Amino acid sequence: MTEPRVGLGFDVHPRAGSARPLFLGGVRFEGEEGLAGHSDGDAVCHALADALLGSAGLGDIGEHFPEDDPRIAGIPGLELLARTVAKVRVRELSPVSADVTVIADRPAIAPRREEMRRHLAAALGVPQERVSVKATRPEGLGLSGDGAGCIALVVLSGP
């Protein structure tokens, strides 16, 4: 029996303005301001990749995908996540389940939750029922409570 592993991922991005599209969990949210970042700014995919790397003892996303690497400029979050899964599988490890929480005043996640779960499960190579996506609003309090950005928090399990 393989010893269970757990990873925690956290990512936060400020809003970049209306000229950039918003992607969360690989889903494009039309009419929403995108998030700043060297990649597409998908905080959900980034937090999930970090959790996966942590569960495998492989460091963090910045080590594998540095911000000064021109080859990953604008890379879609789902592609970055798929590359991370491949790095973990080389070590004969794989994700089992993921629990994602989005913390932001907008966009509303519930109408797109199942689409996000489907994309994330496919990238992780797990059944959709093993991926949970939830959201909460900071109600004007604390980090991102002013609507200036988006936070993603992930707990991931795997062997």
PDB file of N, CA and C in Angstrom, residues 44-113:
ATOM      1  N   VAL A  44      -6.401  29.289  -9.760  1.00  0.00           N
ATOM      2  CA  VAL A  44      -6.859  27.950  -9.375  1.00  0.00           C
ATOM      3  C   VAL A  44      -5.873  26.889  -9.866  1.00  0.00           C
ATOM      4  N   CYS A  45      -5.515  26.944 -11.138  1.00  0.00           N
ATOM      5  CA  CYS A  45      -4.570  25.959 -11.687  1.00  0.00           C
ATOM      6  C   CYS A  45      -3.206  26.089 -11.027  1.00  0.00           C
ATOM      7  N   HIS A  46      -2.794  27.315 -10.731  1.00  0.00           N
ATOM      8  CA  HIS A  46      -1.491  27.519 -10.091  1.00  0.00           C
ATOM      9  C   HIS A  46      -1.472  26.944  -8.677  1.00  0.00           C
ATOM     10  N   ALA A  47      -2.520  27.181  -7.911  1.00  0.00           N
ATOM     11  CA  ALA A  47      -2.594  26.642  -6.549  1.00  0.00           C
ATOM     12  C   ALA A  47      -2.642  25.116  -6.582  1.00  0.00           C
ATOM     13  N   LEU A  48      -3.354  24.575  -7.546  1.00  0.00           N
ATOM     14  CA  LEU A  48      -3.445  23.118  -7.685  1.00  0.00           C
ATOM     15  C   LEU A  48      -2.081  22.522  -8.055  1.00  0.00           C
ATOM     16  N   ALA A  49      -1.366  23.181  -8.966  1.00  0.00           N
ATOM     17  CA  ALA A  49      -0.023  22.718  -9.336  1.00  0.00           C
ATOM     18  C   ALA A  49       0.910  22.770  -8.127  1.00  0.00           C
ATOM     19  N   ASP A  50       0.826  23.834  -7.347  1.00  0.00           N
ATOM     20  CA  ASP A  50       1.662  23.948  -6.147  1.00  0.00           C
ATOM     21  C   ASP A  50       1.337  22.850  -5.135  1.00  0.00           C
ATOM     22  N   ALA A  51       0.055  22.562  -4.949  1.00  0.00           N
ATOM     23  CA  ALA A  51      -0.347  21.498  -4.029  1.00  0.00           C
ATOM     24  C   ALA A  51       0.177  20.144  -4.504  1.00  0.00           C
ATOM     25  N   LEU A  52       0.115  19.923  -5.798  1.00  0.00           N
ATOM     26  CA  LEU A  52       0.591  18.671  -6.370  1.00  0.00           C
ATOM     27  C   LEU A  52       2.102  18.519  -6.184  1.00  0.00           C
ATOM     28  N   LEU A  53       2.831  19.585  -6.470  1.00  0.00           N
ATOM     29  CA  LEU A  53       4.288  19.551  -6.273  1.00  0.00           C
ATOM     30  C   LEU A  53       4.622  19.333  -4.804  1.00  0.00           C
ATOM     31  N   GLY A  54       3.893  19.989  -3.922  1.00  0.00           N
ATOM     32  CA  GLY A  54       4.126  19.816  -2.486  1.00  0.00           C
ATOM     33  C   GLY A  54       3.868  18.397  -2.031  1.00  0.00           C
ATOM     34  N   SER A  55       2.804  17.788  -2.537  1.00  0.00           N
ATOM     35  CA  SER A  55       2.482  16.422  -2.129  1.00  0.00           C
ATOM     36  C   SER A  55       3.548  15.432  -2.584  1.00  0.00           C
ATOM     37  N   ALA A  56       4.246  15.769  -3.665  1.00  0.00           N
ATOM     38  CA  ALA A  56       5.286  14.893  -4.205  1.00  0.00           C
ATOM     39  C   ALA A  56       6.675  15.233  -3.666  1.00  0.00           C
ATOM     40  N   GLY A  57       6.766  16.288  -2.851  1.00  0.00           N
ATOM     41  CA  GLY A  57       8.059  16.708  -2.331  1.00  0.00           C
ATOM     42  C   GLY A  57       8.952  17.301  -3.402  1.00  0.00           C
ATOM     43  N   LEU A  58       8.339  17.957  -4.386  1.00  0.00           N
ATOM     44  CA  LEU A  58       9.085  18.506  -5.521  1.00  0.00           C
ATOM     45  C   LEU A  58       9.203  20.024  -5.505  1.00  0.00           C
ATOM     46  N   GLY A  59       9.064  20.638  -4.347  1.00  0.00           N
ATOM     47  CA  GLY A  59       9.226  22.084  -4.290  1.00  0.00           C
ATOM     48  C   GLY A  59       7.953  22.826  -4.647  1.00  0.00           C
ATOM     49  N   ASP A  60       8.125  23.940  -5.367  1.00  0.00           N
ATOM     50  CA  ASP A  60       6.957  24.758  -5.693  1.00  0.00           C
ATOM     51  C   ASP A  60       6.945  25.162  -7.157  1.00  0.00           C
ATOM     52  N   ILE A  61       5.876  25.779  -7.544  1.00  0.00           N
ATOM     53  CA  ILE A  61       5.631  26.136  -8.935  1.00  0.00           C
ATOM     54  C   ILE A  61       6.701  27.086  -9.480  1.00  0.00           C
ATOM     55  N   GLY A  62       7.215  27.980  -8.630  1.00  0.00           N
ATOM     56  CA  GLY A  62       8.239  28.921  -9.061  1.00  0.00           C
ATOM     57  C   GLY A  62       9.553  28.249  -9.439  1.00  0.00           C
ATOM     58  N   GLU A  63       9.840  27.115  -8.837  1.00  0.00           N
ATOM     59  CA  GLU A  63      11.058  26.367  -9.177  1.00  0.00           C
ATOM     60  C   GLU A  63      10.944  25.716 -10.551  1.00  0.00           C
ATOM     61  N   HIS A  64       9.759  25.238 -10.876  1.00  0.00           N
ATOM     62  CA  HIS A  64       9.555  24.505 -12.125  1.00  0.00           C
ATOM     63  C   HIS A  64       9.134  25.410 -13.280  1.00  0.00           C
ATOM     64  N   PHE A  65       8.480  26.504 -12.966  1.00  0.00           N
ATOM     65  CA  PHE A  65       7.971  27.427 -13.980  1.00  0.00           C
ATOM     66  C   PHE A  65       8.297  28.864 -13.560  1.00  0.00           C
ATOM     67  N   PRO A  66       9.578  29.249 -13.620  1.00  0.00           N
ATOM     68  CA  PRO A  66       9.972  30.582 -13.146  1.00  0.00           C
ATOM     69  C   PRO A  66       9.369  31.716 -13.981  1.00  0.00           C
ATOM     70  N   GLU A  67       9.071  32.808 -13.314  1.00  0.00           N
ATOM     71  CA  GLU A  67       8.439  33.953 -13.975  1.00  0.00           C
ATOM     72  C   GLU A  67       9.310  34.583 -15.053  1.00  0.00           C
ATOM     73  N   ASP A  68      10.613  34.355 -15.009  1.00  0.00           N
ATOM     74  CA  ASP A  68      11.487  34.952 -16.015  1.00  0.00           C
ATOM     75  C   ASP A  68      11.738  34.021 -17.210  1.00  0.00           C
ATOM     76  N   ASP A  69      11.018  32.909 -17.282  1.00  0.00           N
ATOM     77  CA  ASP A  69      11.163  31.962 -18.384  1.00  0.00           C
ATOM     78  C   ASP A  69      10.239  32.373 -19.531  1.00  0.00           C
ATOM     79  N   PRO A  70      10.790  32.857 -20.642  1.00  0.00           N
ATOM     80  CA  PRO A  70       9.936  33.314 -21.750  1.00  0.00           C
ATOM     81  C   PRO A  70       9.135  32.179 -22.395  1.00  0.00           C
ATOM     82  N   ARG A  71       9.548  30.913 -22.199  1.00  0.00           N
ATOM     83  CA  ARG A  71       8.835  29.788 -22.803  1.00  0.00           C
ATOM     84  C   ARG A  71       7.454  29.577 -22.173  1.00  0.00           C
ATOM     85  N   ILE A  72       7.249  30.111 -20.977  1.00  0.00           N
ATOM     86  CA  ILE A  72       5.939  29.916 -20.353  1.00  0.00           C
ATOM     87  C   ILE A  72       5.114  31.201 -20.298  1.00  0.00           C
ATOM     88  N   ALA A  73       5.585  32.240 -20.939  1.00  0.00           N
ATOM     89  CA  ALA A  73       4.827  33.495 -20.968  1.00  0.00           C
ATOM     90  C   ALA A  73       3.455  33.237 -21.582  1.00  0.00           C
ATOM     91  N   GLY A  74       2.419  33.543 -20.838  1.00  0.00           N
ATOM     92  CA  GLY A  74       1.054  33.379 -21.324  1.00  0.00           C
ATOM     93  C   GLY A  74       0.536  31.952 -21.339  1.00  0.00           C
ATOM     94  N   ILE A  75       1.284  31.002 -20.785  1.00  0.00           N
ATOM     95  CA  ILE A  75       0.866  29.597 -20.802  1.00  0.00           C
ATOM     96  C   ILE A  75      -0.495  29.433 -20.120  1.00  0.00           C
ATOM     97  N   PRO A  76      -1.407  28.695 -20.721  1.00  0.00           N
ATOM     98  CA  PRO A  76      -2.695  28.438 -20.070  1.00  0.00           C
ATOM     99  C   PRO A  76      -2.505  27.640 -18.776  1.00  0.00           C
ATOM    100  N   GLY A  77      -3.283  27.955 -17.776  1.00  0.00           N
ATOM    101  CA  GLY A  77      -3.197  27.287 -16.487  1.00  0.00           C
ATOM    102  C   GLY A  77      -3.369  25.783 -16.585  1.00  0.00           C
ATOM    103  N   LEU A  78      -4.278  25.325 -17.440  1.00  0.00           N
ATOM    104  CA  LEU A  78      -4.487  23.888 -17.578  1.00  0.00           C
ATOM    105  C   LEU A  78      -3.265  23.192 -18.168  1.00  0.00           C
ATOM    106  N   GLU A  79      -2.565  23.857 -19.063  1.00  0.00           N
ATOM    107  CA  GLU A  79      -1.347  23.275 -19.624  1.00  0.00           C
ATOM    108  C   GLU A  79      -0.253  23.210 -18.558  1.00  0.00           C
ATOM    109  N   LEU A  80      -0.119  24.265 -17.781  1.00  0.00           N
ATOM    110  CA  LEU A  80       0.848  24.272 -16.692  1.00  0.00           C
ATOM    111  C   LEU A  80       0.534  23.152 -15.701  1.00  0.00           C
ATOM    112  N   LEU A  81      -0.739  22.967 -15.394  1.00  0.00           N
ATOM    113  CA  LEU A  81      -1.159  21.897 -14.493  1.00  0.00           C
ATOM    114  C   LEU A  81      -0.850  20.527 -15.096  1.00  0.00           C
ATOM    115  N   ALA A  82      -1.131  20.333 -16.373  1.00  0.00           N
ATOM    116  CA  ALA A  82      -0.848  19.056 -17.028  1.00  0.00           C
ATOM    117  C   ALA A  82       0.654  18.759 -17.018  1.00  0.00           C
ATOM    118  N   ARG A  83       1.480  19.768 -17.223  1.00  0.00           N
ATOM    119  CA  ARG A  83       2.938  19.580 -17.165  1.00  0.00           C
ATOM    120  C   ARG A  83       3.373  19.191 -15.747  1.00  0.00           C
ATOM    121  N   THR A  84       2.704  19.758 -14.762  1.00  0.00           N
ATOM    122  CA  THR A  84       3.021  19.426 -13.371  1.00  0.00           C
ATOM    123  C   THR A  84       2.648  17.983 -13.073  1.00  0.00           C
ATOM    124  N   VAL A  85       1.480  17.558 -13.534  1.00  0.00           N
ATOM    125  CA  VAL A  85       1.060  16.169 -13.350  1.00  0.00           C
ATOM    126  C   VAL A  85       2.106  15.235 -13.968  1.00  0.00           C
ATOM    127  N   ALA A  86       2.607  15.573 -15.145  1.00  0.00           N
ATOM    128  CA  ALA A  86       3.617  14.743 -15.808  1.00  0.00           C
ATOM    129  C   ALA A  86       4.896  14.662 -14.968  1.00  0.00           C
ATOM    130  N   LYS A  87       5.313  15.772 -14.370  1.00  0.00           N
ATOM    131  CA  LYS A  87       6.509  15.778 -13.517  1.00  0.00           C
ATOM    132  C   LYS A  87       6.319  14.858 -12.308  1.00  0.00           C
ATOM    133  N   VAL A  88       5.126  14.856 -11.754  1.00  0.00           N
ATOM    134  CA  VAL A  88       4.843  14.027 -10.581  1.00  0.00           C
ATOM    135  C   VAL A  88       4.753  12.548 -10.975  1.00  0.00           C
ATOM    136  N   ARG A  89       4.177  12.274 -12.117  1.00  0.00           N
ATOM    137  CA  ARG A  89       4.029  10.878 -12.570  1.00  0.00           C
ATOM    138  C   ARG A  89       5.380  10.224 -12.861  1.00  0.00           C
ATOM    139  N   VAL A  90       6.378  11.017 -13.243  1.00  0.00           N
ATOM    140  CA  VAL A  90       7.724  10.486 -13.451  1.00  0.00           C
ATOM    141  C   VAL A  90       8.234   9.840 -12.161  1.00  0.00           C
ATOM    142  N   ARG A  91       7.789  10.354 -11.029  1.00  0.00           N
ATOM    143  CA  ARG A  91       8.180   9.801  -9.729  1.00  0.00           C
ATOM    144  C   ARG A  91       7.233   8.686  -9.285  1.00  0.00           C
ATOM    145  N   GLU A  92       6.386   8.236 -10.201  1.00  0.00           N
ATOM    146  CA  GLU A  92       5.407   7.185  -9.943  1.00  0.00           C
ATOM    147  C   GLU A  92       4.407   7.573  -8.863  1.00  0.00           C
ATOM    148  N   LEU A  93       4.062   8.850  -8.856  1.00  0.00           N
ATOM    149  CA  LEU A  93       3.041   9.381  -7.962  1.00  0.00           C
ATOM    150  C   LEU A  93       1.931   9.962  -8.828  1.00  0.00           C
ATOM    151  N   SER A  94       0.744  10.074  -8.267  1.00  0.00           N
ATOM    152  CA  SER A  94      -0.361  10.678  -9.007  1.00  0.00           C
ATOM    153  C   SER A  94      -1.385  11.240  -8.030  1.00  0.00           C
ATOM    154  N   PRO A  95      -2.117  12.263  -8.470  1.00  0.00           N
ATOM    155  CA  PRO A  95      -3.156  12.829  -7.605  1.00  0.00           C
ATOM    156  C   PRO A  95      -4.306  11.850  -7.416  1.00  0.00           C
ATOM    157  N   VAL A  96      -4.976  11.957  -6.264  1.00  0.00           N
ATOM    158  CA  VAL A  96      -6.144  11.126  -5.976  1.00  0.00           C
ATOM    159  C   VAL A  96      -7.388  12.001  -5.901  1.00  0.00           C
ATOM    160  N   SER A  97      -7.305  13.119  -5.178  1.00  0.00           N
ATOM    161  CA  SER A  97      -8.449  14.025  -5.065  1.00  0.00           C
ATOM    162  C   SER A  97      -7.956  15.429  -4.775  1.00  0.00           C
ATOM    163  N   ALA A  98      -8.821  16.410  -5.059  1.00  0.00           N
ATOM    164  CA  ALA A  98      -8.475  17.809  -4.830  1.00  0.00           C
ATOM    165  C   ALA A  98      -9.702  18.563  -4.335  1.00  0.00           C
ATOM    166  N   ASP A  99      -9.460  19.460  -3.390  1.00  0.00           N
ATOM    167  CA  ASP A  99     -10.505  20.331  -2.848  1.00  0.00           C
ATOM    168  C   ASP A  99     -10.045  21.766  -3.067  1.00  0.00           C
ATOM    169  N   VAL A 100     -10.781  22.513  -3.884  1.00  0.00           N
ATOM    170  CA  VAL A 100     -10.413  23.866  -4.291  1.00  0.00           C
ATOM    171  C   VAL A 100     -11.385  24.869  -3.686  1.00  0.00           C
ATOM    172  N   THR A 101     -10.850  25.948  -3.134  1.00  0.00           N
ATOM    173  CA  THR A 101     -11.683  27.061  -2.684  1.00  0.00           C
ATOM    174  C   THR A 101     -11.194  28.340  -3.361  1.00  0.00           C
ATOM    175  N   VAL A 102     -12.103  29.036  -4.024  1.00  0.00           N
ATOM    176  CA  VAL A 102     -11.812  30.324  -4.646  1.00  0.00           C
ATOM    177  C   VAL A 102     -12.319  31.403  -3.702  1.00  0.00           C
ATOM    178  N   ILE A 103     -11.467  32.380  -3.419  1.00  0.00           N
ATOM    179  CA  ILE A 103     -11.832  33.474  -2.531  1.00  0.00           C
ATOM    180  C   ILE A 103     -11.768  34.765  -3.340  1.00  0.00           C
ATOM    181  N   ALA A 104     -12.930  35.304  -3.667  1.00  0.00           N
ATOM    182  CA  ALA A 104     -13.005  36.518  -4.479  1.00  0.00           C
ATOM    183  C   ALA A 104     -14.426  37.070  -4.435  1.00  0.00           C
ATOM    184  N   ASP A 105     -14.530  38.379  -4.588  1.00  0.00           N
ATOM    185  CA  ASP A 105     -15.855  38.996  -4.651  1.00  0.00           C
ATOM    186  C   ASP A 105     -16.566  38.658  -5.955  1.00  0.00           C
ATOM    187  N   ARG A 106     -15.794  38.455  -7.013  1.00  0.00           N
ATOM    188  CA  ARG A 106     -16.333  38.085  -8.312  1.00  0.00           C
ATOM    189  C   ARG A 106     -15.269  37.324  -9.069  1.00  0.00           C
ATOM    190  N   PRO A 107     -15.639  36.494  -9.993  1.00  0.00           N
ATOM    191  CA  PRO A 107     -16.966  36.227 -10.521  1.00  0.00           C
ATOM    192  C   PRO A 107     -17.709  35.207  -9.661  1.00  0.00           C
ATOM    193  N   ALA A 108     -18.968  35.029  -9.966  1.00  0.00           N
ATOM    194  CA  ALA A 108     -19.744  33.972  -9.322  1.00  0.00           C
ATOM    195  C   ALA A 108     -19.242  32.641  -9.869  1.00  0.00           C
ATOM    196  N   ILE A 109     -18.835  31.753  -8.987  1.00  0.00           N
ATOM    197  CA  ILE A 109     -18.269  30.468  -9.380  1.00  0.00           C
ATOM    198  C   ILE A 109     -19.358  29.412  -9.607  1.00  0.00           C
ATOM    199  N   ALA A 110     -20.410  29.448  -8.812  1.00  0.00           N
ATOM    200  CA  ALA A 110     -21.433  28.393  -8.851  1.00  0.00           C
ATOM    201  C   ALA A 110     -21.959  28.085 -10.253  1.00  0.00           C
ATOM    202  N   PRO A 111     -22.251  29.076 -11.096  1.00  0.00           N
ATOM    203  CA  PRO A 111     -22.772  28.742 -12.426  1.00  0.00           C
ATOM    204  C   PRO A 111     -21.782  27.996 -13.317  1.00  0.00           C
ATOM    205  N   ARG A 112     -20.486  28.054 -12.992  1.00  0.00           N
ATOM    206  CA  ARG A 112     -19.461  27.419 -13.829  1.00  0.00           C
ATOM    207  C   ARG A 112     -18.721  26.295 -13.089  1.00  0.00           C
ATOM    208  N   ARG A 113     -19.179  25.978 -11.898  1.00  0.00           N
ATOM    209  CA  ARG A 113     -18.501  24.993 -11.034  1.00  0.00           C
ATOM    210  C   ARG A 113     -18.274  23.649 -11.723  1.00  0.00           C
TER     211      ARG A 113
END
